[in-house]
Amino acid sequence: MVFALVLAACLCCLRPSWGFSSDQPEPTPRYTPEQLRNVTSVREQIMDHLFKNYQNHERPGATAKETTEVTVYITMTAITSVDVRMMEYTADLLLRQEWQDPRLAWINIPKFKNYTKNLVSPELKQKLWLPDLFFRNGKEGRLHKMTCPNYLTRIDPSGMILYSQKLTMRFSCQMELQTFPMDSQECLMNIGSYGYELSELKFVWRNHTPVDLTKKMQISEFNSPEEVIAYDCSQASTTSTGEYTCLEAKFILSRQLGSWLSSIYIPNFLIIVASWHSFWVDLDAKPARVTLGLLTLLSILTQASGVSSSLPRVSYIKAIDVWNIACIIFNQIFYQRGPSASGVYFTSAGFADASPSRFIDSAKATALAMKRGKLEFCEEMERLLIEAFPTEEEDAFPVPRSQDLPTKKPKRISEIDGYSRFLFPACFLLYNCFYWLYYLVLVNEM
């Protein structure tokens, strides 16, 4: 009986926990709705705490007189153009900087140490201290703004800050064009601090892959760089205002010869070959010889002018200039080759054996006689006509028929043309062998 009473008492005590109704009032909520609206999130509490006394004009470590070290690494997504005339190249790149700021670490704050997410917000850029990085050889640049400003500011719990930007930069590149268009250009990217000296701020490359190139990058007229050499150049970066941090990245752009072969070299070669057809043109066809020589010369000059207009004016001669000059020389030697040009008039007119000095003396005597008077003039003219022209046994003005023309000089001219048909092509081919061997093999090995 006593056991039953004790069991009943226990059941009465456990009744509310079984979900049975109770007359006790429910507990009041911890916060009222108004209080809940005023409670800030942990993230906002962290930001308020970190930036409460933060001074963005002071670099990290300034109070302790320590050097702030900023790690830099770049991803080059594209080289959009290489301008030889302006000696510059344009590149799209992702510039990233990382540095430690102990003032922004919350991992050691007890009430925030369990919050392990990074702080990411566009507003952070206005609140943070940022390195004054600039490109020494940069001519012009812009920050991408599609569809929003392309930059990232991120803080992790240990106070490590990441600042990333997507930029399009135009860099100067000092080019050596002696072997153009078989040249390879060494271009640089020079990074430094504009205001902080080396004792205050130091840029360092990331240990692994400081400059990353997009695979299979397509560059107009150039091959994609195979590698980028990154190094510290702070020792050589001393100016009149102090010693500054310096980083450089160097890569090589090798020009593709294919476009220049199809636009300059092969057309010029064919023009020179076309000029050799004059060796098979008849000697009497003077207009054809003159026209062919002038047209080939004008074609070469037009191409040379087009090439020079797309290149900078430099004080040295380029490989393309050597080629154009040689083509002009070969053309002019062909056009003005000895007897083939000087003997055509007298041969075709039938006066190859007549002495030109007799006609010159006759002209001088005529001018002298005009001064002496009419009688003397007639007597002098009669004497000169007898001396200058043949007798009755000779025909004074023979009809230039093929059987009457002298054969000595035309035969000599024909022999010269025959030799030229083999000599000129052989010389030009020999010149090509030396030209391409020198610029493609010997120069590259130097």
Coordinates of C-alpha atoms in Angstrom, one line a residue, residues 74-83 88-95 137-144 165-173 188-189 213-214 218-219:
I74 CA 50.7 38.3 -60.7
T75 CA 48.6 36.3 -63.2
M76 CA 49.0 37.5 -66.7
T77 CA 45.8 36.6 -68.5
A78 CA 46.6 38.1 -71.9
I79 CA 49.1 40.2 -73.9
T80 CA 46.7 42.0 -76.2
S81 CA 49.1 43.9 -78.4
V82 CA 52.8 44.6 -79.0
D83 CA 53.5 48.0 -80.7
E88 CA 55.3 49.2 -75.8
Y89 CA 53.1 46.2 -75.0
T90 CA 49.6 46.0 -73.4
A91 CA 48.7 43.2 -70.9
D92 CA 45.7 42.1 -68.9
L93 CA 46.7 40.9 -65.4
L94 CA 45.5 40.0 -62.0
L95 CA 47.7 41.9 -59.4
N137 CA 57.7 51.3 -66.7
G138 CA 53.9 51.6 -66.9
K139 CA 52.6 54.2 -69.4
E140 CA 48.9 53.9 -68.8
G141 CA 46.5 51.6 -66.9
R142 CA 42.9 51.1 -65.7
L143 CA 40.9 49.1 -63.3
H144 CA 38.3 46.9 -64.8
Q165 CA 42.9 43.8 -58.7
K166 CA 42.2 43.2 -62.4
L167 CA 44.1 45.7 -64.5
T168 CA 44.9 46.5 -68.1
M169 CA 48.3 48.0 -68.3
R170 CA 50.4 49.5 -71.1
F171 CA 54.1 49.0 -70.4
S172 CA 57.2 50.5 -72.2
C173 CA 59.6 47.9 -73.7
L188 CA 60.2 43.9 -68.4
M189 CA 57.6 44.6 -65.7
L213 CA 51.1 32.9 -67.6
T214 CA 47.9 31.7 -69.1
Q218 CA 47.8 34.0 -78.4
I219 CA 49.8 37.1 -79.2

